[in-house]
């Protein structure tokens, strides 16, 4: 990855970048928010982090050349709270932005947060810090919990579960069972650094490959539906809703082919390699189909295409309306202190007995 980028770091980590002694003790948790034209949501995301009960954290805001007032919002929080660090630089794309910001991470655990998402209000408390310390002591280097998916206003939501429950070897089939975005997981910073896990710097980038490699490189991974912290908000600005799908298909094919090579270089065998080879083959087929030249169509065919597209839009709208109607009030998914402590008790009970 290329770190020779013009820009400026503001906050505690700026001393570390400059090679000076940092007067602030290294935090236990780092939260990273990449931001590009994030003014509509950034303040809510930053506030939900800085108001967590346990103050032992740092918040990295990576401003990727925003043209709105994203930087002003981040600086206002930095003025009030020394735990904020801002990395401001020209636009480089989402994957490169995260890679560039990783050099500033000082925490033991890393949480990614998109600028339009939230975390449960009292999730990061002393009980959570103690539990994360216990996970590391047991060799667990990635935590994969369930998540909450909400409407844009974060007033109604539903819970999405993960497919496994328990502790598994990272370099095994569990690394294939990562259904949701990497930002709903917690990662050991030591594991990421030890294995040089990094994001693809393509546009668009492939988060699915990052989360697979992180889990695969972990000593142990813990899946559980006892816990959740991420609140994934539905909104029209989400990148995935505005993707150039033929470009996505091309990038996916290229990156899955590289992932197969990565596994072969590591000596991976068995189910994991076979599944990755199959995913690479399917990605190649999908890319070829998505990027085939479109034949010229007569007027009648174009009319049929427009009617088909309209029916598909209407179907998707009906599904969305039903999905929103099935959501429950958000307060049903927020923890009391007692509920969170009990959730951690259940989660830690999954650890192998010494």
XYZ file of C-alpha atoms in Angstrom:
354
model
C 0.000 0.000 0.000
C 1.226 3.528 -0.710
C 1.517 5.747 2.368
C 3.296 8.610 0.581
C 0.224 10.836 0.446
C 0.051 14.550 1.085
C -2.193 15.351 4.010
C -2.320 16.238 7.673
C -2.922 14.331 10.905
C -4.553 16.248 13.736
C -4.816 14.940 17.281
C -2.843 12.584 19.512
C -1.560 10.291 16.750
C 0.052 13.218 14.918
C 2.943 12.995 17.401
C 3.439 9.313 16.648
C 3.514 10.035 12.910
C 6.088 12.779 13.484
C 8.215 10.449 15.622
C 7.584 12.428 18.815
C 6.702 11.013 22.193
C 2.939 10.689 22.566
C 1.771 11.921 25.987
C -1.461 9.943 25.836
C -1.554 6.313 26.917
C -2.356 3.886 24.100
C -6.112 3.195 24.104
C -7.631 -0.258 24.383
C -10.103 0.272 21.520
C -9.669 2.118 18.237
C -12.748 3.062 16.223
C -12.061 3.974 12.592
C -14.529 6.033 10.537
C -13.653 6.617 6.865
C -15.454 9.717 5.643
C -16.126 11.156 2.216
C -18.773 13.890 1.997
C -20.189 12.532 5.248
C -21.693 15.725 6.668
C -25.266 14.394 6.855
C -24.431 11.623 9.331
C -20.899 12.045 10.702
C -21.778 13.978 13.851
C -24.214 11.262 14.958
C -21.626 8.537 14.361
C -18.893 10.383 16.251
C -21.188 11.276 19.120
C -22.360 7.687 19.597
C -18.712 6.613 19.982
C -17.533 9.394 22.258
C -20.520 8.949 24.577
C -19.725 5.276 25.260
C -19.392 4.606 29.026
C -15.764 3.428 28.848
C -13.532 6.311 27.769
C -10.533 4.113 26.974
C -10.718 4.542 23.204
C -9.545 6.640 20.293
C -11.674 7.710 17.340
C -9.942 7.991 13.966
C -11.785 10.018 11.340
C -10.231 9.540 7.896
C -11.325 12.430 5.687
C -10.899 11.271 2.102
C -10.861 14.622 0.314
C -14.436 15.595 1.191
C -15.860 18.629 -0.610
C -18.560 19.356 1.986
C -18.054 20.347 5.655
C -17.047 16.873 6.868
C -13.670 18.174 8.025
C -15.226 21.064 9.963
C -17.520 18.647 11.817
C -14.629 16.362 12.745
C -12.522 19.326 13.912
C -15.312 20.557 16.167
C -15.328 17.176 17.945
C -11.508 17.235 18.156
C -11.684 20.665 19.796
C -13.876 19.183 22.552
C -12.330 15.722 22.942
C -8.622 14.784 22.721
C -9.517 11.180 21.880
C -10.369 12.260 18.326
C -7.711 11.945 15.618
C -8.245 13.307 12.107
C -6.357 12.112 9.037
C -7.117 14.603 6.260
C -5.794 13.936 2.770
C -6.758 14.064 -0.933
C -9.257 11.515 -2.194
C -7.803 8.025 -2.600
C -10.826 5.685 -2.387
C -12.320 3.692 0.460
C -9.901 0.776 0.658
C -6.786 2.942 0.335
C -8.214 5.381 2.892
C -8.588 2.622 5.496
C -5.130 1.210 4.739
C -3.582 4.665 5.014
C -5.359 5.278 8.323
C -4.279 1.953 9.813
C -0.789 3.345 10.505
C -2.416 5.577 13.160
C -4.165 2.773 15.054
C -2.893 2.500 18.640
C -5.570 0.284 20.163
C -5.551 -3.392 21.105
C -8.886 -4.004 19.374
C -10.186 -2.320 16.203
C -13.769 -1.500 15.306
C -14.708 -0.116 11.892
C -17.726 2.170 11.647
C -19.189 3.616 8.464
C -19.980 7.305 8.788
C -23.731 6.664 8.449
C -23.945 3.858 11.024
C -24.089 3.704 14.820
C -23.195 1.401 17.683
C -25.416 0.467 20.624
C -25.290 3.314 23.175
C -23.739 1.497 26.142
C -21.924 -1.353 24.404
C -18.362 -0.243 25.131
C -18.285 -0.267 28.913
C -15.869 -1.685 31.487
C -17.620 -5.065 31.228
C -17.024 -5.142 27.474
C -13.371 -4.147 27.912
C -12.852 -6.937 30.460
C -14.574 -9.448 28.171
C -12.426 -8.457 25.179
C -9.332 -8.910 27.337
C -10.590 -12.393 28.240
C -11.138 -13.236 24.563
C -7.563 -12.307 23.687
C -6.244 -14.326 26.619
C -8.143 -17.331 25.200
C -6.638 -16.824 21.736
C -9.758 -15.277 20.143
C -8.604 -12.617 17.683
C -11.838 -11.856 15.820
C -15.356 -11.488 17.225
C -18.287 -12.059 14.845
C -21.589 -11.125 16.542
C -25.069 -10.562 15.157
C -26.086 -7.052 14.119
C -29.010 -4.663 14.060
C -30.340 -3.325 10.759
C -32.410 -0.165 11.089
C -34.286 2.377 9.041
C -32.511 5.618 8.162
C -33.808 7.363 11.274
C -32.603 4.494 13.514
C -36.037 4.357 15.152
C -37.063 0.878 13.971
C -34.964 -2.191 13.304
C -34.594 -5.930 13.160
C -31.796 -8.263 14.183
C -29.736 -10.306 11.729
C -28.068 -13.410 13.146
C -24.775 -15.040 12.242
C -24.853 -18.693 11.066
C -22.561 -20.168 13.740
C -22.276 -20.192 17.523
C -19.025 -20.957 19.307
C -15.246 -20.755 19.027
C -13.558 -22.011 15.856
C -10.102 -22.173 14.333
C -9.639 -19.125 12.122
C -7.889 -21.085 9.359
C -10.849 -23.348 8.715
C -14.361 -23.477 7.247
C -15.658 -20.862 9.710
C -13.838 -18.255 7.604
C -16.375 -18.989 4.848
C -19.382 -18.117 7.039
C -19.148 -14.319 7.091
C -22.494 -13.116 5.825
C -22.423 -9.451 6.786
C -20.177 -6.446 6.345
C -16.772 -6.495 7.990
C -17.803 -3.433 10.052
C -20.038 -5.574 12.269
C -16.969 -7.420 13.643
C -14.175 -6.662 16.118
C -10.538 -7.359 15.224
C -7.316 -7.837 17.176
C -4.897 -5.164 15.981
C -1.950 -7.450 16.724
C -3.410 -10.125 14.432
C -3.952 -7.633 11.594
C -0.412 -6.292 11.871
C 1.195 -9.719 12.257
C -0.429 -10.909 9.035
C -0.357 -7.632 7.058
C -4.115 -7.833 6.455
C -5.115 -4.946 4.202
C -7.997 -3.789 2.040
C -8.063 -4.057 -1.721
C -7.406 -0.603 -3.130
C -9.606 -1.090 -6.168
C -12.679 1.044 -6.821
C -14.945 -0.435 -5.657
C -12.951 -2.374 -3.054
C -13.832 -5.851 -1.807
C -14.602 -5.808 1.912
C -15.585 -9.489 1.785
C -11.980 -10.439 1.076
C -10.682 -8.385 4.010
C -13.015 -10.018 6.514
C -12.238 -13.497 5.178
C -8.483 -12.942 5.398
C -8.764 -11.430 8.894
C -10.714 -14.406 10.213
C -8.518 -16.921 8.408
C -5.403 -15.335 9.942
C -6.889 -15.345 13.451
C -5.815 -17.976 15.943
C -9.444 -18.384 17.017
C -12.680 -16.708 15.970
C -15.810 -16.461 18.087
C -19.247 -16.367 16.435
C -22.217 -15.531 18.638
C -25.806 -14.348 18.542
C -25.663 -13.430 22.219
C -24.166 -10.037 21.332
C -24.548 -7.196 18.889
C -23.103 -3.710 18.751
C -23.371 -2.490 15.143
C -26.485 -0.625 13.999
C -26.425 -0.684 10.218
C -28.646 2.108 8.912
C -30.514 1.934 5.632
C -30.120 5.108 3.626
C -30.053 6.130 -0.049
C -26.411 7.262 0.120
C -24.994 3.797 0.810
C -22.238 2.945 -1.636
C -23.725 -0.436 -2.476
C -26.902 1.256 -3.735
C -24.972 3.266 -6.291
C -22.457 0.739 -7.550
C -21.533 0.277 -11.196
C -22.355 -3.433 -11.188
C -20.342 -4.408 -14.287
C -17.315 -2.762 -12.619
C -18.082 -4.602 -9.378
C -18.206 -7.898 -11.259
C -14.831 -7.213 -12.891
C -13.182 -6.278 -9.596
C -14.690 -9.280 -7.823
C -13.320 -11.650 -10.460
C -9.853 -10.084 -10.281
C -9.696 -10.051 -6.489
C -11.059 -13.558 -5.950
C -8.441 -14.875 -8.381
C -5.779 -13.119 -6.264
C -7.335 -14.565 -3.107
C -6.950 -18.090 -4.485
C -3.269 -17.355 -5.112
C -2.965 -15.974 -1.577
C -4.325 -19.232 -0.161
C -2.080 -21.376 -2.339
C 0.951 -19.383 -1.241
C -0.025 -20.078 2.378
C -0.427 -23.788 1.705
C -4.185 -23.783 2.301
C -5.897 -27.043 1.338
C -9.238 -28.767 1.720
C -12.649 -27.102 1.951
C -11.445 -23.515 2.232
C -9.299 -23.641 -0.901
C -11.958 -25.564 -2.818
C -14.642 -23.015 -1.887
C -12.420 -20.103 -2.841
C -11.576 -21.689 -6.180
C -15.303 -22.150 -6.819
C -16.051 -18.551 -5.845
C -13.294 -17.365 -8.174
C -14.709 -19.438 -11.039
C -18.211 -18.101 -10.462
C -16.941 -14.525 -10.176
C -15.215 -14.908 -13.549
C -18.421 -16.196 -15.142
C -20.426 -13.329 -13.610
C -17.902 -10.751 -14.826
C -17.988 -12.102 -18.344
C -21.794 -11.983 -18.361
C -22.002 -8.509 -16.824
C -19.539 -7.026 -19.304
C -20.772 -8.635 -22.523
C -21.534 -6.105 -25.270
C -25.257 -5.357 -25.348
C -26.701 -6.128 -28.788
C -28.672 -3.431 -30.533
C -32.354 -3.829 -29.877
C -35.321 -2.783 -31.931
C -38.043 -0.491 -30.577
C -40.256 -3.391 -29.471
C -37.410 -5.030 -27.524
C -36.518 -1.750 -25.815
C -40.130 -1.315 -24.738
C -40.141 -4.836 -23.299
C -36.912 -4.088 -21.445
C -38.338 -0.904 -19.931
C -41.503 -2.712 -18.782
C -39.412 -5.496 -17.244
C -37.212 -2.981 -15.427
C -40.263 -1.121 -14.163
C -41.799 -4.343 -12.826
C -38.525 -5.147 -11.057
C -38.428 -1.684 -9.446
C -42.005 -2.094 -8.278
C -41.228 -5.538 -6.831
C -38.236 -4.182 -4.956
C -40.319 -1.302 -3.607
C -42.988 -3.706 -2.341
C -40.310 -5.809 -0.634
C -38.795 -2.721 0.958
C -42.181 -1.528 2.254
C -42.837 -4.953 3.776
C -39.361 -5.040 5.259
C -39.869 -1.640 6.909
C -43.295 -2.676 8.170
C -41.811 -5.743 9.869
C -39.283 -3.694 11.849
C -39.712 -3.321 15.599
C -39.063 -0.239 17.752
C -35.328 0.317 18.229
C -35.554 0.378 22.025
C -36.304 -3.351 21.950
C -32.724 -3.948 20.750
C -30.837 -1.655 23.131
C -29.143 -3.127 26.187
C -29.611 -2.335 29.817
C -26.385 -2.743 31.783
C -27.705 -5.982 33.235
C -28.659 -7.363 29.831
C -25.251 -6.554 28.370
C -23.469 -8.193 31.297
C -25.619 -11.312 30.892
C -24.903 -11.353 27.139
C -21.176 -11.308 27.831
C -21.562 -14.078 30.421
C -23.199 -16.263 27.774
C -20.565 -15.352 25.210
C -17.606 -16.086 27.469
C -19.196 -19.417 28.403
C -18.517 -20.439 24.786
C -14.751 -20.337 25.387
C -13.105 -23.756 25.733
C -12.555 -24.787 29.323
C -8.930 -24.690 30.416
